[in-house]
Amino acid sequence: MPEMNMLKAINNALDTAMAADDKVICFGEDVGVFGGVFRATSNLQEKYGRARCFNTPLVEQGIIGFANGLAAQGSKPVAEIQFADYIFPAFDQIINESAKFRYRSGNLFNVGGLTIRTPYGGGISGGLYHSQSPEAYFAHTPGLKVVVPRNPHQAKGLLLASIRDPDPVLFFEPKRLYRASVGEVPEEDYQLPLGKAEILKEGDGITLLAWGAQMEMVDKAAELAEKEGISCEIIDLRTIVPWDVETVVESVFKTGRLLVTHEAPLTGGFAGEIAATIQQRCFLYLESPIARVTGLDTPFPLTLEKEYMPDHLKIFEAIKQSIDY
Amino acid sequence: MPEMNMLKAINNALDTAMAADDKVICFGEDVGVFGGVFRATSNLQEKYGRARCFNTPLVEQGIIGFANGLAAQGSKPVAEIQFADYIFPAFDQIINESAKFRYRSGNLFNVGGLTIRTPYGGGISGGLYHSQSPEAYFAHTPGLKVVVPRNPHQAKGLLLASIRDPDPVLFFEPKRLYRASVGEVPEEDYQLPLGKAEILKEGDGITLLAWGAQMEMVDKAAELAEKEGISCEIIDLRTIVPWDVETVVESVFKTGRLLVTHEAPLTGGFAGEIAATIQQRCFLYLESPIARVTGLDTPFPLTLEKEYMPDHLKIFEAIKQSIDY
Amino acid sequence: MSTTNKATIVHTPSFMDGDEFRVPVFKLLKQDGTAYKNAKLPDLDRDKALRIYRAMLFTRVLDERMLAAQRQGRLSFYMQCTGEEASIVGSTAALADEDMIMAQYREQGALAYRGFEVDEFMNQLFGNDRDYGKGRQMPVHYGSEKLHYMTISSPLATQIPQATGYAYGQKMAGQGHCTVTIFGEGAASEGDFHAALNMASVHQVPVIFLCRNNGYAISTPAHEQFSADGIAPRAFGYHMKVIRVDGNDILAVYQATAKAREWAVENNKPVLIEAMTYRLAAHSSSDDPSGYRSKKEEENWRDKDPVRRMRLWLESKGWWSEEEEKQEQETCRREVLEALKRAEKRPPPDLDTLITDVYETTTPQLIEQLEQLKSHIRKYPEAYPKGVKSLNAAKEGGENA
Amino acid sequence: MSTTNKATIVHTPSFMDGDEFRVPVFKLLKQDGTAYKNAKLPDLDRDKALRIYRAMLFTRVLDERMLAAQRQGRLSFYMQCTGEEASIVGSTAALADEDMIMAQYREQGALAYRGFEVDEFMNQLFGNDRDYGKGRQMPVHYGSEKLHYMTISSPLATQIPQATGYAYGQKMAGQGHCTVTIFGEGAASEGDFHAALNMASVHQVPVIFLCRNNGYAISTPAHEQFSADGIAPRAFGYHMKVIRVDGNDILAVYQATAKAREWAVENNKPVLIEAMTYRLAAHSSSDDPSGYRSKKEEENWRDKDPVRRMRLWLESKGWWSEEEEKQEQETCRREVLEALKRAEKRPPPDLDTLITDVYETTTPQLIEQLEQLKSHIRKYPEAYPKGVKSLNAAKEGGENA
Ligand SMILES: Cc1ncc(C[n+]2csc(CCOP(=O)(O)OP(=O)(O)O)c2C)c(N)n1
Ligand SMILES: Cc1ncc(C[n+]2csc(CCOP(=O)(O)OP(=O)(O)O)c2C)c(N)n1
Ligand SMILES: [Mg+2]
Ligand SMILES: [Mg+2]
């Protein structure tokens, strides 16, 4: 199996999807000749022509409006938003349109073919506007699916599943891992299931739950914890909406403890939803409060980015606190 | 003290603010001659002139962009978004600009003078697009304050405080109560504090927490519960961000039980944040899981609106479930 | 590279503002139904002309009756097309029936022309079990897959860039179809308008942007909406073909749209049409225009009634008579009232429709939420009369589409 | 009421597309520094001319040095103004110093002209304890309250409607100030652009919209950004005064802006200026233009270098010499390098800056979050070297502004 970094895996997934189905069309700012500012769409225009891979004008609300219409027509648009921080001008088209298209029409029309790809997250010296993790904004919106891969293998399999899913999907790519995360990725076409969490490591002391780039932090923290004799169960949520409640509940029934971590600010972040659900479902099993290790309730900083990030040490400390509660 | 309905109280607050400070400027779609589609800005143009109360073109991103600039210049814009459902085209200007203006400039510039008023919520046969309760989208955004009044007296006092607050404030008006809620409102200028919850009724069996139009549902549910001998403590959160954690924590220390209700969908709603915080702060005091009574995880319907709404009966049932846990 | 290499050069700093030129208004018919001198009328055979006129008349009658029904409290809300029938029906008639229409909300005439049945209108208006939209949206949010009429969405202007995307798909499909998107001069202020026209021009798609400039956006008059001479000059910013037409002149609208469509489909290029018209009715059943405009202004425009103008033309051709008019009005009225009665009696949509169509396959969480709701309704049946009906409807089965 | 009552009437359906007219380019100086025949140069005294030129030269040198510093890994990111100095400095020089500038990110020349000090530039670039922005934004996101230069924000075009609002406030204040907002031809595709220009025109505010049409938005060439003849014709859609100017011609930019400002402030009306120029450098230090444009194209534009053009003009006036050029370049270089060394040595901002300025008064929740962070950093000092420094900086006190 070839080794690929995450960008290559994403590029490969797009290539695979476009080869298999000529209704798949990729576009966004700079995705044409240039192949996107991160090069996720490299060579696709060359291979599939300008009609199926092209630059758009610089207008996110237009990109998603266009994509909604194209999906309603029966095509499978894969729209790139250059940074997740710049998805907000398209918020109305996503929240009021993509998410509600099927419901409001009684299923006469739908934009199920739509996939929106966008790089998210910190750790790349991006400051306020190249670091945000906006998944929770979308998670509060019935009708959308929200997917975040943790490594190249997942990225290809989940992206292919997203493109072929009959509902509109937001696919958040952890840009810190674009080149940093390298792994084996099958050349062939494969899909990983949406809506299913993955248990990466079994344990019985505490459940550690995260997604995307935070999985790396969780792994490191678990290593530290295991050294102190704490057995960690690690779960990658993979799909934020609809999320796999049962897998998490089962795990917490076993461990009695849960820690959730994300980069986004604490207040209103998706860890809150998970904690609220799990305290309800696992009330009698919980041995300590559900812990949240997240970004601060501030915009994203630059110089003190390392201090801001919910890293493995902060997670490790929270694990110990949970155990010692 | 004169009796006013909520619209009149809001109109009176705007009048009071404009009379006291000629930096206060009101605008939005149809707010000029017409006084707004709900008439919240009635007579203000007549009284203060077209320069201080005017119609804008139909473009929410422009209204808030304009308001941000005007606030940065030192004025105190009070922008109306005709329905909260139509605030999303302005989401980028609010999330990326209003919320981060002071932080990103190191306090060289700020839009603290900004207030955004908008009617929210269901119960008026509005279907998908005249019923939404989008407070949670904004609650995940450090830098914003989010305020929701429950009656005319609160509406005037909180709106005046919002207009004069040194941070940008989103002021969500429960439109179901615009004419339905009537009460005594002082003629004079007064403010109610932001960031402070209000305990409306003391009790020791369960804490019921809500805001805005849901307060009415909570009151009715508490009446039913009291008849069955359940003592309810009722809290109006009033400010969603920054929210008054301590008042809620103190209450739950006493009652050992918490129910939170809002109209917005369950997943990612602000009740999740409250539950996550309270289970952490009050872990050893909780006698049953924190209950959430909310809208379904769907867009807002029309014909079956009554069935959809988290009404007093659903709250009453959840209270009993919590007590019987 | 800049696209302005071939611009002329000047050495004095002179400013332009568009007063240098004006977009004229294209008209064919005078209000008395006769043609302007020099006007060459389009080929419109009797059948087509009558199909158009009947759709206009039906729309007028539907609007009158349904506003009355709203006033009687039988309906929660209504919006009239009154005054703009020619812009809507005339443009629709110039399209192929398979062309996609993505409208704003005031365009019921387009559906009437394409054959949406009176019961189909009514079921939507009453949000009953036969409403295609399953009782989720407010009245007038029609949609029809088979008639290629996109379900209306309340947020303004969102359909405009969607039309650009839809038309891109049509171009890729290569079957010679196009998309028409219809919107008000108010909606044209939204950012989505700019996005849509620019992208359509850059990506060369067969889409017709039809702006109904009816003078008002609720209470806001056009001169507080924009300063320019209407919407038309915006086309120059996109190097897009544009025509302005008298929106109350059915033949001018028809011909302008026919030419626009021909050009759009043959060249895969967008066109902007600005139809100058007037909203004769209130904005909606919730609105009262007396607060923001004069009776006199309304009267002036009532004199330009597009339905009457077409009738006079038809009569001058000998294709229509007083008698036929009376009868047709009678028929429309009767059909509307009968359908209204049928629709308001029908049960609400099945309770399950609360959670279906959120996703293609309903999630376990939603199924659980519905189950809880069902047992709650069973516990408090008096509190949820529609809920009980919709539960029972489901049990009785069969009846629901 | 519609604004088009006085439109002329036609009876044949002819479409317009803007080819009927063209917006010319206003030029004064040829590349050799001499004036075009018939060109009347603006009154620019020697002092002002040299202030302009020095700002342009400083900007050029700053850009060269800082790109080099970025290449050496001393700086995380950089963006050059190279090639566009005349558009920026020329327009700024035509303003009153109190006028507000709301720019995009590539406009450091404006700050240089207004007297932003080299240390002020450096502290921002290094996000150290003296950065006004407190180390929160990426390099080049400058701001200066005292120089009336709004802090740069990365999301494109958001500042354009803000400029309209700011100028509305200035009009209300009545002190004769205006706002200039500068943006790229790419940013002009955003919905915010449409909102801003329309509102400025309707609400009659003294704002100058200055579009730097530099041919590219990152890799996207202008002809994939829009189909029209540049940005200028969009003004016709708003009935806004517009002028197109050779953006590499300092005198033309200066004069066009001076006239625009005069008109804007006297009439409370907006103006659009399109400056035709070229981004000679890469988009940013992260970009490599060889993937999307030719060396030859770049060479063509290098021949139109605005700094050289101005130097030749100054020399022709006898106001500048080879010698002075050498010396000024030397001085700039030295100042930049010295400031760079000072700035990179300074400590990070105080740790408390992580939570200040979110609200005017920091909330109890934030204070608690900071306290937790502080004890965490004390526990793992090796893991957070900057955190430790910024903790200590706070303790040592005094030094931080
Ligand atoms: C995004 C958005 N903002 C505001 C509204 C509320 N609204 C509904 S119709 C309307 C006026 C529309 O005017 P225009 O586009 O001219 O259409 P007309 O009603 O004249 O046909 C407004 C402001 C909305 N539906 N969507
Ligand atoms: C809303 C938004 N979308 C995308 C980006 C990413 N981005 C930064 S600069 C740029 C190109 C801007 O081009 P232009 O406006 O022409 O300015 P220039 O760089 O040529 O000066 C893009 C796409 C952004 N910063 N903001
Ligand atoms: Mg209108
Ligand atoms: Mg550019």
Short mmCIF file of C-alpha atoms and ligand atoms in Angstrom, two decimals, chain A residues 29-30 37 58-60 81-83 85-87 89 129-130, chain B residues 92 96, chain D residues 79 84 104-107 153-158 183-188 190 212-220 225 279 283, ligand 2:
data_model
loop_
_atom_site.label_atom_id
_atom_site.label_comp_id
_atom_site.label_asym_id
_atom_site.label_seq_id
_atom_site.Cartn_x
_atom_site.Cartn_y
_atom_site.Cartn_z
CA GLU A 29 -11.10 29.77 -4.91
CA ASP A 30 -7.82 28.86 -6.62
CA VAL A 37 -3.68 26.95 -1.90
CA LEU A 58 -13.85 35.13 -4.58
CA VAL A 59 -17.28 34.85 -2.97
CA GLU A 60 -18.06 32.09 -0.52
CA ILE A 81 -13.81 26.89 1.16
CA GLN A 82 -10.21 28.00 1.35
CA PHE A 83 -10.14 28.19 5.16
CA ASP A 85 -12.56 30.77 8.97
CA TYR A 86 -13.99 31.99 5.65
CA ILE A 87 -17.05 29.77 5.62
CA PRO A 89 -20.15 34.43 4.43
CA TYR A 129 -8.39 33.92 11.01
CA HIS A 130 -6.53 30.84 9.89
CA ASP B 92 -19.63 36.66 8.99
CA ASN B 96 -15.62 37.33 12.41
CA MET D 79 3.00 40.09 2.17
CA GLU D 84 1.41 48.86 -6.08
CA GLN D 104 -7.09 45.01 2.99
CA TYR D 105 -3.53 43.94 3.95
CA ARG D 106 -1.18 44.97 1.15
CA GLU D 107 -1.26 48.68 1.90
CA SER D 153 -8.78 42.01 9.34
CA SER D 154 -8.09 38.88 7.28
CA PRO D 155 -11.65 38.10 6.09
CA LEU D 156 -11.82 39.82 2.74
CA ALA D 157 -14.17 42.67 1.93
CA THR D 158 -15.66 42.94 5.42
CA PHE D 183 -9.41 46.37 -1.57
CA GLY D 184 -8.38 44.01 -4.31
CA GLU D 185 -10.31 43.18 -7.45
CA GLY D 186 -10.74 39.70 -5.97
CA ALA D 187 -12.32 40.96 -2.77
CA ALA D 188 -14.70 42.99 -4.91
CA GLU D 190 -17.72 39.31 -2.22
CA ARG D 212 -6.51 47.90 -6.55
CA ASN D 213 -7.01 45.88 -9.70
CA ASN D 214 -3.68 44.10 -9.66
CA GLY D 215 -4.67 41.34 -12.02
CA TYR D 216 -4.73 38.44 -9.57
CA ALA D 217 -6.40 37.09 -6.48
CA ILE D 218 -3.74 34.63 -5.37
CA SER D 219 -3.64 32.42 -8.49
CA THR D 220 -6.96 33.50 -9.96
CA GLN D 225 -12.84 36.80 -11.41
CA ARG D 279 1.14 42.57 -8.01
CA HIS D 283 0.70 36.78 -3.30
C1 LIG E 2 -13.49 35.85 3.00
C2 LIG E 2 -12.14 35.40 2.58
N1 LIG E 2 -12.03 34.44 1.65
C3 LIG E 2 -10.81 33.98 1.28
C4 LIG E 2 -9.66 34.49 1.82
C5 LIG E 2 -8.28 33.96 1.40
N2 LIG E 2 -7.58 34.94 0.59
C6 LIG E 2 -6.68 35.80 1.13
S1 LIG E 2 -6.08 36.88 0.02
C7 LIG E 2 -7.00 36.23 -1.23
C8 LIG E 2 -6.95 36.85 -2.60
C9 LIG E 2 -7.31 38.31 -2.60
O1 LIG E 2 -7.19 38.87 -3.87
P1 LIG E 2 -7.40 40.41 -4.14
O2 LIG E 2 -8.60 40.90 -3.41
O3 LIG E 2 -7.36 40.64 -5.59
O4 LIG E 2 -6.16 41.14 -3.42
P2 LIG E 2 -4.62 41.03 -3.77
O5 LIG E 2 -4.07 39.87 -2.97
O6 LIG E 2 -4.49 40.86 -5.22
O7 LIG E 2 -4.03 42.30 -3.28
C10 LIG E 2 -7.74 35.14 -0.77
C11 LIG E 2 -8.63 34.29 -1.59
C12 LIG E 2 -9.82 35.50 2.79
N3 LIG E 2 -8.78 36.07 3.38
N4 LIG E 2 -11.07 35.93 3.14
#
